Amino acid sequence: QVHLAESGGGLVQPGGSLTLSCAASETDFAFQYMGWYRQPPGKARDLVALIYHGGATEYADSVKGRFTISRENGKNAVSLQMNDLGREDTAAYYCHVVIQGYDYWGQGTQVTVSS
């Protein structure tokens, strides 16, 4: 099975920045697309950002211009640079990857924006 290793979550003050990283254990097949979802307490899990293997990206309107997703060339790994964080960004963030038509989820990492 494919395992996703997530890192970078934590506590940050409003206006601050964090970078989330995710790496998939799969090495024989490249990801089709890979990205991050988030789930605030009591709410549904929604897409934050994703990147296709070729480099095209998609962002939720709420994070466009503040978050940037990038891929590590030659690896099934991505990073999400999050800038100008607000309290509305507080959520559990989950890495997601699709490889050979199968999707896999990370365990989740908590991002808390608070003063």
PDB file of C-alpha atoms in Angstrom:
ATOM      1  CA  GLN A   1       0.000   0.000   0.000  1.00  0.00           C
ATOM      2  CA  VAL A   2       0.971   3.616  -0.508  1.00  0.00           C
ATOM      3  CA  HIS A   3       1.745   5.526   2.662  1.00  0.00           C
ATOM      4  CA  LEU A   4       1.733   9.306   2.940  1.00  0.00           C
ATOM      5  CA  ALA A   5       4.089  11.073   5.307  1.00  0.00           C
ATOM      6  CA  GLU A   6       2.862  14.519   6.335  1.00  0.00           C
ATOM      7  CA  SER A   7       4.701  17.225   8.228  1.00  0.00           C
ATOM      8  CA  GLY A   8       4.682  20.946   8.916  1.00  0.00           C
ATOM      9  CA  GLY A   9       1.504  21.516  10.895  1.00  0.00           C
ATOM     10  CA  GLY A  10       1.432  23.483  14.091  1.00  0.00           C
ATOM     11  CA  LEU A  11       0.362  26.645  15.855  1.00  0.00           C
ATOM     12  CA  VAL A  12       0.856  29.977  14.126  1.00  0.00           C
ATOM     13  CA  GLN A  13      -0.306  33.536  14.794  1.00  0.00           C
ATOM     14  CA  PRO A  14      -2.614  35.341  12.377  1.00  0.00           C
ATOM     15  CA  GLY A  15      -0.634  36.703   9.459  1.00  0.00           C
ATOM     16  CA  GLY A  16       2.029  34.061   9.842  1.00  0.00           C
ATOM     17  CA  SER A  17       3.178  31.311   7.510  1.00  0.00           C
ATOM     18  CA  LEU A  18       3.562  27.549   7.521  1.00  0.00           C
ATOM     19  CA  THR A  19       4.726  24.996   4.992  1.00  0.00           C
ATOM     20  CA  LEU A  20       3.140  21.565   4.803  1.00  0.00           C
ATOM     21  CA  SER A  21       4.992  18.698   3.166  1.00  0.00           C
ATOM     22  CA  CYS A  22       3.777  15.332   1.957  1.00  0.00           C
ATOM     23  CA  ALA A  23       5.683  12.408   0.494  1.00  0.00           C
ATOM     24  CA  ALA A  24       4.226   9.167  -0.844  1.00  0.00           C
ATOM     25  CA  SER A  25       6.016   5.863  -0.428  1.00  0.00           C
ATOM     26  CA  GLU A  26       5.277   4.776  -4.011  1.00  0.00           C
ATOM     27  CA  THR A  27       8.348   4.898  -6.243  1.00  0.00           C
ATOM     28  CA  ASP A  28       7.490   2.717  -9.250  1.00  0.00           C
ATOM     29  CA  PHE A  29       4.595   4.853 -10.526  1.00  0.00           C
ATOM     30  CA  ALA A  30       4.262   8.621 -10.589  1.00  0.00           C
ATOM     31  CA  PHE A  31       1.258  10.386  -9.136  1.00  0.00           C
ATOM     32  CA  GLN A  32      -1.480  11.621 -11.439  1.00  0.00           C
ATOM     33  CA  TYR A  33      -2.351  14.426  -9.075  1.00  0.00           C
ATOM     34  CA  MET A  34      -1.528  15.195  -5.480  1.00  0.00           C
ATOM     35  CA  GLY A  35      -2.658  17.810  -3.031  1.00  0.00           C
ATOM     36  CA  TRP A  36      -4.158  18.929   0.236  1.00  0.00           C
ATOM     37  CA  TYR A  37      -7.642  18.980   1.708  1.00  0.00           C
ATOM     38  CA  ARG A  38      -8.711  20.497   5.003  1.00  0.00           C
ATOM     39  CA  GLN A  39     -11.501  19.863   7.473  1.00  0.00           C
ATOM     40  CA  PRO A  40     -12.389  22.441  10.132  1.00  0.00           C
ATOM     41  CA  PRO A  41     -14.106  21.101  13.265  1.00  0.00           C
ATOM     42  CA  GLY A  42     -17.682  20.093  12.522  1.00  0.00           C
ATOM     43  CA  LYS A  43     -17.396  20.822   8.807  1.00  0.00           C
ATOM     44  CA  ALA A  44     -16.842  18.852   5.614  1.00  0.00           C
ATOM     45  CA  ARG A  45     -13.471  18.097   4.095  1.00  0.00           C
ATOM     46  CA  ASP A  46     -12.775  20.403   1.156  1.00  0.00           C
ATOM     47  CA  LEU A  47     -10.035  20.779  -1.413  1.00  0.00           C
ATOM     48  CA  VAL A  48      -7.356  23.358  -0.644  1.00  0.00           C
ATOM     49  CA  ALA A  49      -4.920  22.868  -3.506  1.00  0.00           C
ATOM     50  CA  LEU A  50      -3.713  20.197  -5.876  1.00  0.00           C
ATOM     51  CA  ILE A  51      -1.051  19.770  -8.487  1.00  0.00           C
ATOM     52  CA  TYR A  52      -1.005  17.501 -11.504  1.00  0.00           C
ATOM     53  CA  HIS A  53       2.106  15.582 -12.403  1.00  0.00           C
ATOM     54  CA  GLY A  54       2.652  17.886 -15.370  1.00  0.00           C
ATOM     55  CA  GLY A  55       2.633  20.921 -13.095  1.00  0.00           C
ATOM     56  CA  ALA A  56      -0.845  22.416 -13.507  1.00  0.00           C
ATOM     57  CA  THR A  57      -2.424  23.540 -10.235  1.00  0.00           C
ATOM     58  CA  GLU A  58      -5.847  24.199  -8.752  1.00  0.00           C
ATOM     59  CA  TYR A  59      -6.730  26.210  -5.648  1.00  0.00           C
ATOM     60  CA  ALA A  60      -9.771  26.887  -3.560  1.00  0.00           C
ATOM     61  CA  ASP A  61     -10.914  30.479  -3.981  1.00  0.00           C
ATOM     62  CA  SER A  62     -10.384  31.108  -0.285  1.00  0.00           C
ATOM     63  CA  VAL A  63      -6.640  30.410  -0.503  1.00  0.00           C
ATOM     64  CA  LYS A  64      -5.790  31.630  -3.990  1.00  0.00           C
ATOM     65  CA  GLY A  65      -3.000  34.172  -3.822  1.00  0.00           C
ATOM     66  CA  ARG A  66      -1.981  33.109  -0.316  1.00  0.00           C
ATOM     67  CA  PHE A  67      -1.118  29.416  -0.741  1.00  0.00           C
ATOM     68  CA  THR A  68       1.248  27.862  -3.249  1.00  0.00           C
ATOM     69  CA  ILE A  69       1.537  24.160  -3.984  1.00  0.00           C
ATOM     70  CA  SER A  70       4.631  22.728  -5.623  1.00  0.00           C
ATOM     71  CA  ARG A  71       6.023  19.329  -6.490  1.00  0.00           C
ATOM     72  CA  GLU A  72       9.434  17.819  -5.997  1.00  0.00           C
ATOM     73  CA  ASN A  73      10.687  16.761  -9.404  1.00  0.00           C
ATOM     74  CA  GLY A  74      11.071  13.035  -9.855  1.00  0.00           C
ATOM     75  CA  LYS A  75       9.295  12.189  -6.617  1.00  0.00           C
ATOM     76  CA  ASN A  76       5.759  11.659  -5.388  1.00  0.00           C
ATOM     77  CA  ALA A  77       6.041  14.575  -3.014  1.00  0.00           C
ATOM     78  CA  VAL A  78       4.505  18.030  -2.681  1.00  0.00           C
ATOM     79  CA  SER A  79       4.758  21.081  -0.476  1.00  0.00           C
ATOM     80  CA  LEU A  80       2.112  23.651   0.389  1.00  0.00           C
ATOM     81  CA  GLN A  81       3.407  27.095   1.298  1.00  0.00           C
ATOM     82  CA  MET A  82       0.746  28.914   3.307  1.00  0.00           C
ATOM     83  CA  ASN A  83       1.100  32.665   3.800  1.00  0.00           C
ATOM     84  CA  ASP A  84      -0.990  35.328   5.537  1.00  0.00           C
ATOM     85  CA  LEU A  85      -2.792  32.717   7.580  1.00  0.00           C
ATOM     86  CA  GLY A  86      -6.063  33.620   9.263  1.00  0.00           C
ATOM     87  CA  ARG A  87      -8.224  31.962  11.866  1.00  0.00           C
ATOM     88  CA  GLU A  88     -10.450  30.655   9.074  1.00  0.00           C
ATOM     89  CA  ASP A  89      -7.528  28.479   7.975  1.00  0.00           C
ATOM     90  CA  THR A  90      -7.600  26.490  11.214  1.00  0.00           C
ATOM     91  CA  ALA A  91      -8.314  22.873  10.300  1.00  0.00           C
ATOM     92  CA  ALA A  92      -6.971  19.376  10.045  1.00  0.00           C
ATOM     93  CA  TYR A  93      -5.091  19.190   6.763  1.00  0.00           C
ATOM     94  CA  TYR A  94      -4.940  15.924   4.829  1.00  0.00           C
ATOM     95  CA  CYS A  95      -2.598  14.990   2.030  1.00  0.00           C
ATOM     96  CA  HIS A  96      -4.191  13.162  -0.883  1.00  0.00           C
ATOM     97  CA  VAL A  97      -2.672  11.408  -3.876  1.00  0.00           C
ATOM     98  CA  VAL A  98      -3.990   9.500  -6.878  1.00  0.00           C
ATOM     99  CA  ILE A  99      -1.666   6.884  -8.340  1.00  0.00           C
ATOM    100  CA  GLN A 100      -2.769   4.506 -11.093  1.00  0.00           C
ATOM    101  CA  GLY A 101      -6.360   5.540 -10.508  1.00  0.00           C
ATOM    102  CA  TYR A 102      -6.305   4.716  -6.801  1.00  0.00           C
ATOM    103  CA  ASP A 103      -6.499   7.398  -4.141  1.00  0.00           C
ATOM    104  CA  TYR A 104      -4.706   7.473  -0.815  1.00  0.00           C
ATOM    105  CA  TRP A 105      -5.028   9.712   2.227  1.00  0.00           C
ATOM    106  CA  GLY A 106      -2.620  10.850   4.870  1.00  0.00           C
ATOM    107  CA  GLN A 107      -3.317  10.700   8.572  1.00  0.00           C
ATOM    108  CA  GLY A 108      -3.806  14.454   8.821  1.00  0.00           C
ATOM    109  CA  THR A 109      -1.842  17.274  10.395  1.00  0.00           C
ATOM    110  CA  GLN A 110      -3.366  20.040  12.501  1.00  0.00           C
ATOM    111  CA  VAL A 111      -2.956  23.696  11.597  1.00  0.00           C
ATOM    112  CA  THR A 112      -4.137  26.137  14.250  1.00  0.00           C
ATOM    113  CA  VAL A 113      -4.099  29.883  13.647  1.00  0.00           C
ATOM    114  CA  SER A 114      -4.513  31.738  16.917  1.00  0.00           C
ATOM    115  CA  SER A 115      -3.076  34.592  18.918  1.00  0.00           C
TER     116      SER A 115
END
